Amino acid sequence: MDGTGAAASRTLRPPAGYHLAGSVSALAMGRHDPCARFVDGTFWWTARTPDGPGTLALRRSGGELVAEGFGPGADRVVDRADAVAGLRDDLTGFAEVAATHPVVEQLARTHRGRRLPATGQVFPRLLRAVLEQKVTGKEAYRAYAATVRRFGTPAPGPVANLWIPPDAATIAAQPYWVFHPFGVEQRRADTLRRAAAAADRLERCADSAEATARLTSIAGIGPWTAAEVVRIAYGDADAVSVGDFHIPNTVAWALAGEPRGDDARMLALLAPFAGHRGRVCALLDAAGLHAPRFGPRMPLRSFARY
């Protein structure tokens, strides 16, 4: 154990211009995510591993990235640190397709330090994605944080109020009404319980394609939820969240100057970027590009179908 109290550590050498916050931001549900967040410039991420709970800390040190692990799963999370940080992200061919559109080319240049993380863990992201279905971000966060704190466990390491995600078997064993105080109606609760019951098979999927097929075979899980999961669990740069309320409009506006678009139009505009369609959507989001809003002021909602 080193002087920081870490049980394992490793030094990584990211490419020039690498941006830690931009690369791992998708792993946290806001600044107060109970399982992943920045504290004083260090990114903390928790996971269940075959060896037990583990906490990973990622921090910059000059041109290097220092990974430290805490708890029984320390070695596991440190071994995975480069993937969690996005350093296994394969950008092969992206520069060529990005150059075919001026907006994408500019975004790729401006955000060249962003990489897509790959946690290797399906259920933790699936838990969050199911709770995000058809509700506002505030409602989703409330349900997610409450579920983690009720059924998760405190994470090892020096950071207070950091939690290990719930065990899937524990979630699967709960009656649906247990989730009602968190603002989760029976439909999402039942979907979550079905997903948790299938978690062991889901975690054994060899790749994003197999995981997508198995995910979408579960009642209540559609293409939006599956894409949200595989983009993070596998670092799938091509995963597009079909069924999102906002993304088709954003893509249509950014790539074609059209203020509104549906899923079909979105997919047609993204087709030239095959292999990196999800990456393009992530870049549009990073740039804060949004289609103009029409009509009376309404609350922003992320109404994914499922």
Coordinates of C-alpha atoms in Angstrom, one line a residue:
M1 CA 0.0 0.0 0.0
D2 CA 1.5 3.4 -0.9
G3 CA 1.4 6.7 1.0
T4 CA -2.0 7.7 -0.3
G5 CA -3.6 4.6 1.3
A6 CA -4.2 3.2 -2.2
A7 CA -4.0 -0.6 -2.5
A8 CA -2.8 -0.5 -6.1
S9 CA -1.5 2.2 -8.5
R10 CA -0.5 2.6 -12.1
T11 CA 0.8 5.4 -14.3
L12 CA -0.8 6.0 -17.7
R13 CA 0.5 8.1 -20.5
P14 CA -2.4 9.6 -22.4
P15 CA -2.0 11.2 -25.9
A16 CA -1.1 14.8 -26.3
G17 CA -4.1 17.1 -25.6
Y18 CA -6.0 14.4 -23.7
H19 CA -8.8 15.9 -21.6
L20 CA -9.7 13.9 -18.5
A21 CA -12.9 15.7 -17.5
G22 CA -14.2 15.6 -21.1
S23 CA -13.5 11.9 -21.4
V24 CA -15.0 10.6 -18.1
S25 CA -17.9 13.1 -17.9
A26 CA -20.4 10.5 -19.3
L27 CA -19.7 8.2 -16.4
A28 CA -21.2 10.6 -13.8
M29 CA -24.9 11.6 -13.6
G30 CA -24.1 15.2 -12.7
R31 CA -21.7 16.6 -10.1
H32 CA -23.2 14.7 -7.2
D33 CA -23.4 11.2 -8.7
P34 CA -23.1 8.8 -5.7
C35 CA -20.9 6.4 -7.7
A36 CA -18.7 8.7 -9.9
R37 CA -17.6 12.3 -9.5
F38 CA -14.7 14.8 -9.4
V39 CA -13.4 15.8 -6.0
D40 CA -10.6 18.4 -6.0
G41 CA -9.5 17.6 -9.5
T42 CA -9.5 13.8 -9.0
F43 CA -12.1 11.6 -10.7
W44 CA -13.5 8.9 -8.5
W45 CA -15.4 5.9 -9.9
T46 CA -16.7 2.8 -8.1
A47 CA -17.4 -0.7 -9.2
R48 CA -18.2 -4.2 -8.1
T49 CA -15.6 -6.7 -9.1
P50 CA -15.1 -10.5 -8.7
D51 CA -12.7 -9.6 -5.8
G52 CA -15.1 -7.3 -4.1
P53 CA -15.8 -3.5 -4.2
G54 CA -13.2 -1.3 -5.7
T55 CA -12.8 2.5 -6.0
L56 CA -10.7 4.0 -8.8
A57 CA -9.1 7.5 -8.6
L58 CA -7.8 9.2 -11.7
R59 CA -5.7 12.3 -11.6
R60 CA -3.4 14.3 -13.8
S61 CA 0.2 14.6 -12.9
G62 CA 2.0 16.6 -15.5
G63 CA 1.6 14.8 -18.8
E64 CA 0.7 11.6 -17.1
L65 CA -2.4 10.1 -15.6
V66 CA -2.1 8.4 -12.2
A67 CA -4.6 5.6 -11.4
E68 CA -5.0 4.5 -7.8
G69 CA -7.3 1.7 -6.5
F70 CA -8.8 1.2 -3.1
G71 CA -10.6 -1.7 -1.5
P72 CA -10.6 -5.5 -2.3
G73 CA -11.2 -4.8 -6.0
A74 CA -8.3 -2.3 -6.2
D75 CA -6.2 -4.4 -8.6
R76 CA -9.3 -4.9 -10.9
V77 CA -10.2 -1.3 -11.2
V78 CA -6.6 -0.2 -11.7
D79 CA -6.2 -2.8 -14.5
R80 CA -9.3 -1.3 -16.1
A81 CA -8.2 2.3 -15.6
D82 CA -7.0 3.0 -19.1
A83 CA -10.4 1.9 -20.5
V84 CA -12.3 3.8 -17.9
A85 CA -10.3 6.9 -18.8
G86 CA -11.0 6.3 -22.5
L87 CA -7.5 5.4 -23.5
R88 CA -8.6 2.3 -25.3
D89 CA -10.9 4.3 -27.5
D90 CA -10.2 3.5 -31.2
L91 CA -10.4 6.6 -33.4
T92 CA -9.3 4.8 -36.5
G93 CA -11.0 6.3 -39.5
F94 CA -12.7 9.1 -37.6
A95 CA -10.6 12.0 -38.9
E96 CA -11.4 11.0 -42.5
V97 CA -15.1 10.8 -42.0
A98 CA -15.1 13.9 -39.8
A99 CA -13.5 15.9 -42.7
T100 CA -16.5 15.3 -44.8
H101 CA -18.6 17.8 -42.8
P102 CA -17.4 21.2 -41.7
V103 CA -19.2 21.2 -38.4
V104 CA -18.0 17.7 -37.4
E105 CA -14.5 18.5 -38.6
Q106 CA -14.4 21.6 -36.4
L107 CA -15.8 19.7 -33.4
A108 CA -13.3 16.9 -33.8
R109 CA -10.5 19.4 -33.8
T110 CA -11.9 21.5 -30.9
H111 CA -12.6 18.4 -28.7
R112 CA -9.7 16.3 -29.9
G113 CA -8.8 15.5 -26.3
R114 CA -12.1 13.7 -25.5
R115 CA -12.1 9.9 -25.5
L116 CA -15.0 7.5 -25.0
P117 CA -14.7 5.4 -21.8
A118 CA -15.4 1.7 -21.6
T119 CA -16.2 0.5 -18.1
G120 CA -16.7 -3.2 -19.0
Q121 CA -19.8 -3.2 -16.6
V122 CA -23.3 -3.4 -18.0
F123 CA -25.6 -3.4 -15.1
P124 CA -24.5 -0.2 -13.3
R125 CA -25.2 1.8 -16.5
L126 CA -28.4 -0.2 -17.2
L127 CA -29.7 0.7 -13.7
R128 CA -29.3 4.4 -14.5
A129 CA -30.6 4.2 -18.1
V130 CA -33.8 2.4 -17.0
L131 CA -34.4 5.1 -14.3
E132 CA -33.9 7.8 -17.0
Q133 CA -36.7 6.5 -19.2
K134 CA -39.4 9.0 -20.0
V135 CA -38.8 11.4 -17.1
T136 CA -36.9 14.6 -16.4
G137 CA -33.3 14.6 -15.5
K138 CA -34.1 15.8 -12.0
E139 CA -36.6 12.9 -11.5
A140 CA -34.1 10.4 -12.9
Y141 CA -31.3 11.6 -10.6
R142 CA -33.6 11.4 -7.6
A143 CA -34.5 7.8 -8.4
Y144 CA -31.0 6.8 -9.2
A145 CA -29.4 8.3 -6.2
A146 CA -32.0 7.0 -3.8
T147 CA -31.7 3.5 -5.3
V148 CA -27.9 3.5 -5.0
R149 CA -28.0 4.7 -1.4
R150 CA -30.7 2.2 -0.4
F151 CA -29.2 -0.9 -2.0
G152 CA -25.6 -0.1 -2.6
T153 CA -22.7 -0.1 -0.1
P154 CA -20.2 2.6 1.0
A155 CA -17.2 2.6 -1.3
P156 CA -13.7 2.0 0.0
G157 CA -11.2 4.8 -0.1
P158 CA -10.9 8.3 1.5
V159 CA -13.9 10.0 -0.2
A160 CA -17.0 10.5 1.9
N161 CA -20.5 9.7 0.5
L162 CA -19.2 7.6 -2.3
W163 CA -21.1 4.4 -3.0
I164 CA -20.6 1.1 -4.7
P165 CA -23.5 0.4 -7.2
P166 CA -26.2 -2.1 -6.0
D167 CA -25.8 -5.8 -6.7
A168 CA -28.1 -6.9 -9.5
A169 CA -29.3 -9.9 -7.5
T170 CA -30.4 -7.6 -4.7
I171 CA -32.4 -5.4 -7.1
A172 CA -34.0 -8.4 -8.8
A173 CA -35.2 -9.7 -5.4
Q174 CA -37.1 -6.5 -4.5
P175 CA -40.9 -6.1 -5.0
Y176 CA -41.8 -3.3 -7.4
W177 CA -43.4 -1.1 -4.7
V178 CA -40.1 -0.7 -2.9
F179 CA -39.1 1.8 -5.6
H180 CA -42.2 3.9 -5.3
P181 CA -40.8 6.2 -2.6
F182 CA -38.0 7.1 -5.1
G183 CA -40.6 8.3 -7.7
V184 CA -40.3 5.1 -9.8
E185 CA -43.6 3.8 -11.1
Q186 CA -44.4 0.1 -11.6
R187 CA -43.5 0.1 -15.3
R188 CA -39.9 1.2 -14.7
A189 CA -39.6 -0.8 -11.5
D190 CA -40.6 -4.0 -13.3
T191 CA -38.2 -3.3 -16.2
L192 CA -35.4 -2.7 -13.7
R193 CA -36.2 -6.0 -11.9
R194 CA -36.3 -7.9 -15.2
A195 CA -33.0 -6.4 -16.2
A196 CA -31.4 -7.2 -12.9
A197 CA -32.5 -10.8 -13.1
A198 CA -30.8 -11.1 -16.5
A199 CA -27.6 -9.2 -15.4
D200 CA -25.4 -12.2 -15.2
R201 CA -26.0 -13.1 -18.8
L202 CA -25.7 -9.5 -19.9
E203 CA -22.3 -9.1 -18.2
R204 CA -21.0 -12.2 -20.1
C205 CA -21.7 -10.7 -23.6
A206 CA -18.7 -10.7 -25.8
D207 CA -19.3 -7.4 -27.5
S208 CA -21.6 -4.5 -28.0
A209 CA -23.7 -6.2 -30.7
E210 CA -24.4 -9.2 -28.5
A211 CA -25.2 -7.0 -25.5
T212 CA -27.6 -4.9 -27.6
A213 CA -29.5 -8.0 -28.8
R214 CA -29.8 -9.4 -25.3
L215 CA -30.8 -6.0 -23.8
T216 CA -33.5 -5.4 -26.4
S217 CA -35.0 -8.9 -25.8
I218 CA -35.9 -7.8 -22.3
A219 CA -39.4 -6.3 -22.0
G220 CA -39.2 -2.6 -21.4
I221 CA -35.8 -2.1 -22.9
G222 CA -35.6 -0.6 -26.4
P223 CA -32.9 0.9 -28.6
W224 CA -32.5 4.1 -26.6
T225 CA -31.7 2.2 -23.4
A226 CA -29.5 -0.3 -25.1
A227 CA -27.4 2.4 -26.8
E228 CA -27.0 4.4 -23.6
V229 CA -25.6 1.2 -22.0
V230 CA -23.3 -0.1 -24.7
R231 CA -21.8 3.3 -25.4
I232 CA -20.5 3.3 -21.8
A233 CA -20.0 -0.4 -21.0
Y234 CA -18.2 -1.2 -24.3
G235 CA -17.1 2.2 -25.5
D236 CA -19.3 1.7 -28.6
A237 CA -18.6 4.8 -30.7
D238 CA -21.4 3.9 -33.1
A239 CA -24.2 3.6 -30.6
V240 CA -27.0 6.1 -31.4
S241 CA -29.7 6.7 -28.9
V242 CA -32.7 6.2 -31.2
G243 CA -35.9 7.4 -29.5
D244 CA -34.5 10.4 -27.7
F245 CA -36.6 13.5 -27.6
H246 CA -33.8 16.0 -28.3
I247 CA -31.0 14.3 -30.2
P248 CA -32.8 14.0 -33.6
N249 CA -33.4 17.8 -33.6
T250 CA -29.9 18.5 -32.5
V251 CA -28.4 16.4 -35.3
A252 CA -30.8 17.8 -37.9
W253 CA -29.9 21.4 -36.9
A254 CA -26.2 20.9 -36.6
L255 CA -25.6 18.9 -39.7
A256 CA -28.3 20.2 -42.0
G257 CA -29.6 23.5 -40.6
E258 CA -33.0 21.9 -40.1
P259 CA -34.7 22.9 -36.8
R260 CA -36.6 19.6 -36.4
G261 CA -35.8 16.0 -37.3
D262 CA -37.1 12.5 -36.5
D263 CA -35.1 9.3 -35.9
A264 CA -35.1 8.4 -39.6
R265 CA -33.7 11.8 -40.6
M266 CA -31.1 11.7 -37.8
L267 CA -29.9 8.2 -38.9
A268 CA -29.7 9.4 -42.6
L269 CA -27.6 12.4 -41.6
L270 CA -25.3 10.2 -39.4
A271 CA -24.9 7.5 -42.0
P272 CA -21.7 9.0 -43.5
F273 CA -20.1 8.6 -40.1
A274 CA -20.8 4.9 -39.7
G275 CA -18.6 3.5 -37.0
H276 CA -18.5 6.8 -35.2
R277 CA -22.2 7.9 -35.2
G278 CA -22.4 7.9 -31.4
R279 CA -19.1 9.8 -31.2
V280 CA -20.6 12.6 -33.4
C281 CA -23.6 12.8 -31.2
A282 CA -21.3 13.1 -28.1
L283 CA -19.3 15.9 -29.8
L284 CA -22.5 17.8 -30.6
D285 CA -23.5 17.5 -26.9
A286 CA -20.0 18.5 -25.8
A287 CA -20.3 21.7 -27.9
G288 CA -23.7 22.5 -26.4
L289 CA -25.3 22.6 -29.8
H290 CA -29.1 22.5 -29.6
A291 CA -31.9 23.1 -32.1
P292 CA -33.9 26.3 -31.7
R293 CA -37.0 26.0 -29.5
F294 CA -40.4 26.9 -30.8
G295 CA -43.7 27.7 -28.9
P296 CA -44.2 28.5 -25.3
R297 CA -41.4 27.9 -22.8
M298 CA -41.5 24.3 -21.6
P299 CA -39.3 22.4 -19.1
L300 CA -36.4 20.6 -20.7
R301 CA -37.1 16.9 -20.6
S302 CA -35.1 13.9 -21.9
F303 CA -38.1 11.8 -23.0
A304 CA -36.5 8.6 -24.2
R305 CA -39.1 6.1 -25.4
Y306 CA -37.3 3.1 -23.9

